[in-house]
Short mmCIF file of C-alpha atoms in Angstrom, two decimals:
data_model
loop_
_atom_site.label_atom_id
_atom_site.label_comp_id
_atom_site.label_asym_id
_atom_site.label_seq_id
_atom_site.Cartn_x
_atom_site.Cartn_y
_atom_site.Cartn_z
CA MET W 1 -58.92 -17.70 -17.18
CA ASN W 2 -62.20 -19.58 -17.12
CA PRO W 3 -62.49 -23.37 -16.90
CA ARG W 4 -63.29 -25.13 -20.14
CA VAL W 5 -65.68 -27.39 -18.23
CA GLN W 6 -68.45 -26.58 -15.80
CA LEU W 7 -67.34 -27.25 -12.26
CA SER W 8 -69.92 -28.25 -9.70
CA ASP W 9 -71.48 -25.47 -7.64
CA ALA W 10 -69.67 -26.66 -4.51
CA TRP W 11 -66.26 -26.33 -6.17
CA LEU W 12 -67.13 -23.05 -7.89
CA THR W 13 -68.33 -21.54 -4.62
CA ARG W 14 -64.92 -22.21 -3.10
CA LEU W 15 -62.68 -21.69 -6.13
CA GLY W 16 -64.49 -19.33 -8.47
CA ASP W 17 -62.61 -16.26 -7.23
CA LEU W 18 -59.31 -17.85 -8.27
CA PHE W 19 -60.18 -17.60 -11.96
CA GLU W 20 -60.26 -13.81 -11.64
CA GLN W 21 -56.77 -13.56 -10.22
CA GLU W 22 -53.95 -12.19 -12.33
CA SER W 23 -51.93 -15.40 -12.01
CA MET W 24 -54.75 -17.44 -13.57
CA ARG W 25 -55.33 -14.88 -16.31
CA ASP W 26 -51.60 -15.03 -17.09
CA LEU W 27 -51.80 -18.83 -17.13
CA GLY W 28 -54.68 -18.71 -19.60
CA THR W 29 -52.69 -16.33 -21.82
CA PHE W 30 -49.71 -18.68 -21.67
CA LEU W 31 -51.76 -21.75 -22.63
CA ARG W 32 -53.43 -19.97 -25.54
CA ALA W 33 -50.05 -18.75 -26.78
CA GLU W 34 -48.56 -22.22 -26.57
CA LYS W 35 -51.38 -23.66 -28.65
CA ALA W 36 -51.11 -20.80 -31.15
CA ARG W 37 -47.43 -21.71 -31.59
CA GLY W 38 -48.45 -25.25 -32.47
CA ARG W 39 -47.45 -26.78 -29.16
CA VAL W 40 -49.51 -29.80 -28.12
CA VAL W 41 -50.80 -29.51 -24.55
CA TYR W 42 -52.05 -32.42 -22.44
CA PRO W 43 -54.66 -33.22 -21.27
CA PRO W 44 -57.22 -31.94 -23.81
CA GLY W 45 -58.88 -28.70 -22.71
CA PRO W 46 -62.18 -30.22 -21.52
CA GLN W 47 -60.25 -32.61 -19.24
CA ILE W 48 -57.98 -30.10 -17.50
CA PHE W 49 -60.29 -29.92 -14.49
CA ALA W 50 -61.45 -33.54 -14.70
CA ALA W 51 -60.27 -34.35 -11.17
CA LEU W 52 -62.60 -31.73 -9.70
CA ASP W 53 -65.47 -32.73 -11.98
CA ALA W 54 -65.12 -36.40 -11.09
CA THR W 55 -65.03 -35.93 -7.31
CA PRO W 56 -67.43 -33.32 -5.89
CA PHE W 57 -66.15 -31.23 -2.99
CA GLU W 58 -68.52 -32.79 -0.47
CA SER W 59 -67.63 -36.33 -1.63
CA VAL W 60 -63.85 -36.11 -1.14
CA ARG W 61 -62.54 -38.60 1.42
CA VAL W 62 -59.02 -39.24 0.17
CA VAL W 63 -56.64 -36.99 -1.77
CA ILE W 64 -53.84 -38.47 -3.89
CA LEU W 65 -51.42 -35.83 -5.17
CA GLY W 66 -49.43 -36.17 -8.36
CA GLN W 67 -46.90 -33.82 -9.93
CA ASP W 68 -47.94 -33.03 -13.50
CA PRO W 69 -49.82 -34.92 -16.22
CA TYR W 70 -48.35 -37.67 -18.34
CA HIS W 71 -46.71 -36.15 -21.40
CA GLY W 72 -47.22 -38.99 -23.89
CA ALA W 73 -49.94 -39.08 -26.54
CA GLY W 74 -53.29 -40.29 -25.21
CA GLN W 75 -52.10 -40.80 -21.62
CA ALA W 76 -53.32 -37.76 -19.65
CA HIS W 77 -57.06 -37.42 -19.00
CA GLY W 78 -57.09 -35.15 -15.98
CA LEU W 79 -56.78 -37.68 -13.14
CA CYS W 80 -53.33 -38.03 -11.62
CA PHE W 81 -51.55 -41.34 -12.28
CA SER W 82 -54.58 -42.59 -14.31
CA VAL W 83 -54.70 -43.38 -18.03
CA PRO W 84 -57.68 -44.11 -20.29
CA VAL W 85 -58.61 -47.69 -21.10
CA GLY W 86 -56.54 -48.92 -24.03
CA ILE W 87 -53.41 -47.00 -23.00
CA ALA W 88 -50.51 -49.01 -21.58
CA THR W 89 -50.15 -48.72 -17.81
CA PRO W 90 -47.20 -46.42 -17.03
CA PRO W 91 -44.52 -47.73 -14.64
CA SER W 92 -45.51 -45.50 -11.69
CA LEU W 93 -49.13 -46.60 -11.95
CA ALA W 94 -48.07 -50.25 -12.24
CA ASN W 95 -46.21 -49.84 -8.94
CA ILE W 96 -49.26 -48.20 -7.34
CA LEU W 97 -51.48 -51.10 -8.37
CA SER W 98 -48.89 -53.64 -7.24
CA GLU W 99 -48.69 -52.01 -3.82
CA LEU W 100 -52.48 -51.95 -3.62
CA GLU W 101 -52.60 -55.69 -4.27
CA ARG W 102 -49.80 -56.40 -1.79
CA ASP W 103 -51.44 -54.22 0.87
CA THR W 104 -55.10 -55.16 0.52
CA GLY W 105 -55.22 -58.20 -1.75
CA THR W 106 -57.15 -56.17 -4.31
CA PRO W 107 -56.37 -57.47 -7.81
CA HIS W 108 -56.32 -55.00 -10.64
CA PRO W 109 -57.72 -55.36 -14.16
CA PRO W 110 -55.67 -54.99 -17.34
CA HIS W 111 -56.15 -51.22 -17.56
CA GLY W 112 -55.05 -48.14 -15.64
CA ASN W 113 -58.22 -46.05 -15.56
CA LEU W 114 -58.72 -44.87 -11.98
CA GLY W 115 -62.07 -43.21 -12.63
CA ALA W 116 -63.79 -45.58 -10.21
CA TRP W 117 -61.58 -44.29 -7.40
CA ALA W 118 -62.54 -40.71 -8.26
CA ALA W 119 -66.21 -41.66 -8.20
CA SER W 120 -65.68 -43.22 -4.76
CA GLY W 121 -64.35 -40.00 -3.23
CA VAL W 122 -60.65 -40.13 -4.10
CA LEU W 123 -59.52 -36.77 -5.47
CA LEU W 124 -56.79 -37.55 -8.02
CA LEU W 125 -55.16 -34.13 -8.22
CA ASN W 126 -51.96 -33.16 -9.98
CA SER W 127 -50.10 -30.13 -8.63
CA VAL W 128 -49.75 -28.85 -12.20
CA LEU W 129 -52.73 -29.51 -14.47
CA THR W 130 -51.17 -29.22 -17.95
CA VAL W 131 -47.95 -30.18 -19.72
CA GLU W 132 -46.44 -29.84 -23.18
CA ALA W 133 -46.25 -33.07 -25.15
CA GLY W 134 -42.94 -34.80 -24.58
CA GLN W 135 -41.75 -32.19 -22.08
CA PRO W 136 -42.28 -33.30 -18.47
CA GLY W 137 -42.45 -30.42 -16.01
CA SER W 138 -42.78 -27.87 -18.81
CA HIS W 139 -45.73 -26.02 -17.23
CA GLN W 140 -44.35 -25.87 -13.72
CA GLY W 141 -44.06 -22.35 -12.35
CA ARG W 142 -46.76 -20.97 -14.66
CA GLY W 143 -49.47 -20.58 -12.02
CA TRP W 144 -51.01 -23.99 -11.52
CA GLU W 145 -49.25 -24.53 -8.19
CA GLY W 146 -51.10 -21.59 -6.61
CA PHE W 147 -54.41 -22.90 -7.89
CA THR W 148 -53.90 -26.44 -6.58
CA ASP W 149 -52.55 -25.06 -3.29
CA ALA W 150 -55.90 -23.27 -2.96
CA VAL W 151 -57.82 -26.47 -3.72
CA ILE W 152 -55.97 -28.29 -0.96
CA ASP W 153 -56.12 -25.40 1.48
CA ARG W 154 -59.87 -24.92 1.09
CA LEU W 155 -60.51 -28.63 1.39
CA ALA W 156 -58.30 -28.91 4.45
CA HIS W 157 -59.92 -25.98 6.24
CA SER W 158 -63.55 -26.76 5.33
CA ARG W 159 -63.47 -30.49 5.96
CA ASP W 160 -62.29 -32.77 8.77
CA GLY W 161 -61.01 -36.33 8.65
CA LEU W 162 -59.60 -36.47 5.13
CA VAL W 163 -56.74 -38.76 4.12
CA PHE W 164 -53.90 -37.15 2.15
CA MET W 165 -51.48 -39.48 0.36
CA LEU W 166 -48.28 -37.53 -0.34
CA TRP W 167 -45.95 -39.55 -2.56
CA GLY W 168 -42.58 -38.00 -3.31
CA ALA W 169 -40.99 -34.69 -2.35
CA TYR W 170 -43.08 -32.61 -4.74
CA ALA W 171 -46.37 -33.82 -3.26
CA GLN W 172 -44.99 -33.68 0.26
CA SER W 173 -44.26 -29.97 -0.17
CA LYS W 174 -48.04 -29.50 -0.05
CA GLY W 175 -48.01 -30.88 3.47
CA ARG W 176 -47.37 -27.38 4.80
CA LEU W 177 -51.05 -26.65 4.05
CA LEU W 178 -52.34 -29.48 6.23
CA ASP W 179 -53.21 -29.78 9.91
CA ARG W 180 -52.26 -33.22 11.19
CA SER W 181 -54.71 -32.86 14.07
CA LYS W 182 -57.61 -32.64 11.60
CA HIS W 183 -56.51 -35.05 8.87
CA CYS W 184 -54.57 -38.25 8.22
CA ILE W 185 -51.35 -37.45 6.34
CA LEU W 186 -49.54 -40.40 4.76
CA ARG W 187 -46.08 -39.87 3.26
CA ALA W 188 -43.97 -42.18 1.08
CA PRO W 189 -41.43 -41.97 -1.72
CA HIS W 190 -42.79 -41.50 -5.23
CA PRO W 191 -44.01 -44.69 -6.97
CA SER W 192 -41.67 -44.07 -9.91
CA PRO W 193 -39.36 -47.00 -10.68
CA LEU W 194 -36.50 -44.68 -9.63
CA SER W 195 -37.76 -44.45 -6.06
CA ALA W 196 -40.58 -46.94 -5.43
CA TYR W 197 -38.32 -49.46 -3.71
CA ARG W 198 -37.04 -46.85 -1.29
CA GLY W 199 -40.25 -47.11 0.68
CA PHE W 200 -43.28 -46.75 -1.54
CA MET W 201 -43.55 -50.49 -2.01
CA GLY W 202 -44.66 -51.71 1.39
CA CYS W 203 -45.99 -48.34 2.59
CA GLY W 204 -49.46 -49.78 3.23
CA HIS W 205 -51.27 -46.53 2.49
CA PHE W 206 -54.42 -48.06 1.01
CA GLY W 207 -55.18 -50.17 4.06
CA ALA W 208 -54.15 -47.33 6.39
CA ALA W 209 -56.57 -44.96 4.67
CA ASN W 210 -59.48 -47.32 5.12
CA ARG W 211 -58.65 -48.03 8.73
CA TYR W 212 -58.57 -44.31 9.44
CA LEU W 213 -61.90 -43.73 7.69
CA ALA W 214 -63.51 -46.69 9.48
CA GLY W 215 -62.22 -45.37 12.80
CA ARG W 216 -64.16 -42.18 12.14
CA GLY W 217 -67.33 -44.06 11.27
CA GLN W 218 -66.95 -43.54 7.51
CA SER W 219 -67.26 -46.12 4.77
CA PRO W 220 -63.93 -47.42 3.47
CA VAL W 221 -62.89 -46.75 -0.11
CA ASP W 222 -63.61 -49.58 -2.54
CA TRP W 223 -60.21 -49.81 -4.23
CA GLN W 224 -61.37 -52.52 -6.64
CA LEU W 225 -61.34 -51.25 -10.23
CA PRO W 226 -64.01 -52.65 -12.55
CA VAL W 227 -62.84 -54.84 -15.40
CA MET W 228 -64.36 -52.30 -17.80
CA PRO W 229 -64.90 -48.73 -16.49
#
């Protein structure tokens, strides 16, 4: 399987070998077969690797892990939890933005496009990078998990002082790849309406991330989203 978009040299240097592995070739075969059967797959092909394109390897400061893309029409654009301008803000994202405002006082505009975070060094990575329309979780177990494990593992071993926000059990399972002595690992329940009030709301992760970065002499993340991306 080869990416439909050109990854930066820094990402390709560290991940290029993965595209030659049998698991990724099998994944490519699966995706092509699904499309040949008339199945609609989100996000569109050129946006599958958008999280890596938007945040170069050397620019990553914070990693937010999602599960799999939104499965509604027009929602998924390759950045976890984010939606394009003009698409209604999903409930999980609404809770994220509400917690951000509670934690830091940062107001949010009337859209859910998190592209500005990605440009500021926040890697918005889903564990599974594709999904069938209307079928949440439908591409789990097809090979994406190994690929995104490798992304996290290579980041975690090559860099020091990153912040990992692990929301929900699925994201927290990736914690096995992380060394707490090298990185800041923040855990909370998923921001879904089903679990957000079990500890996500009030978790304070946005402020905690910036305090950690500042303590290491790094610039804090500007969590403010522009009115128009």
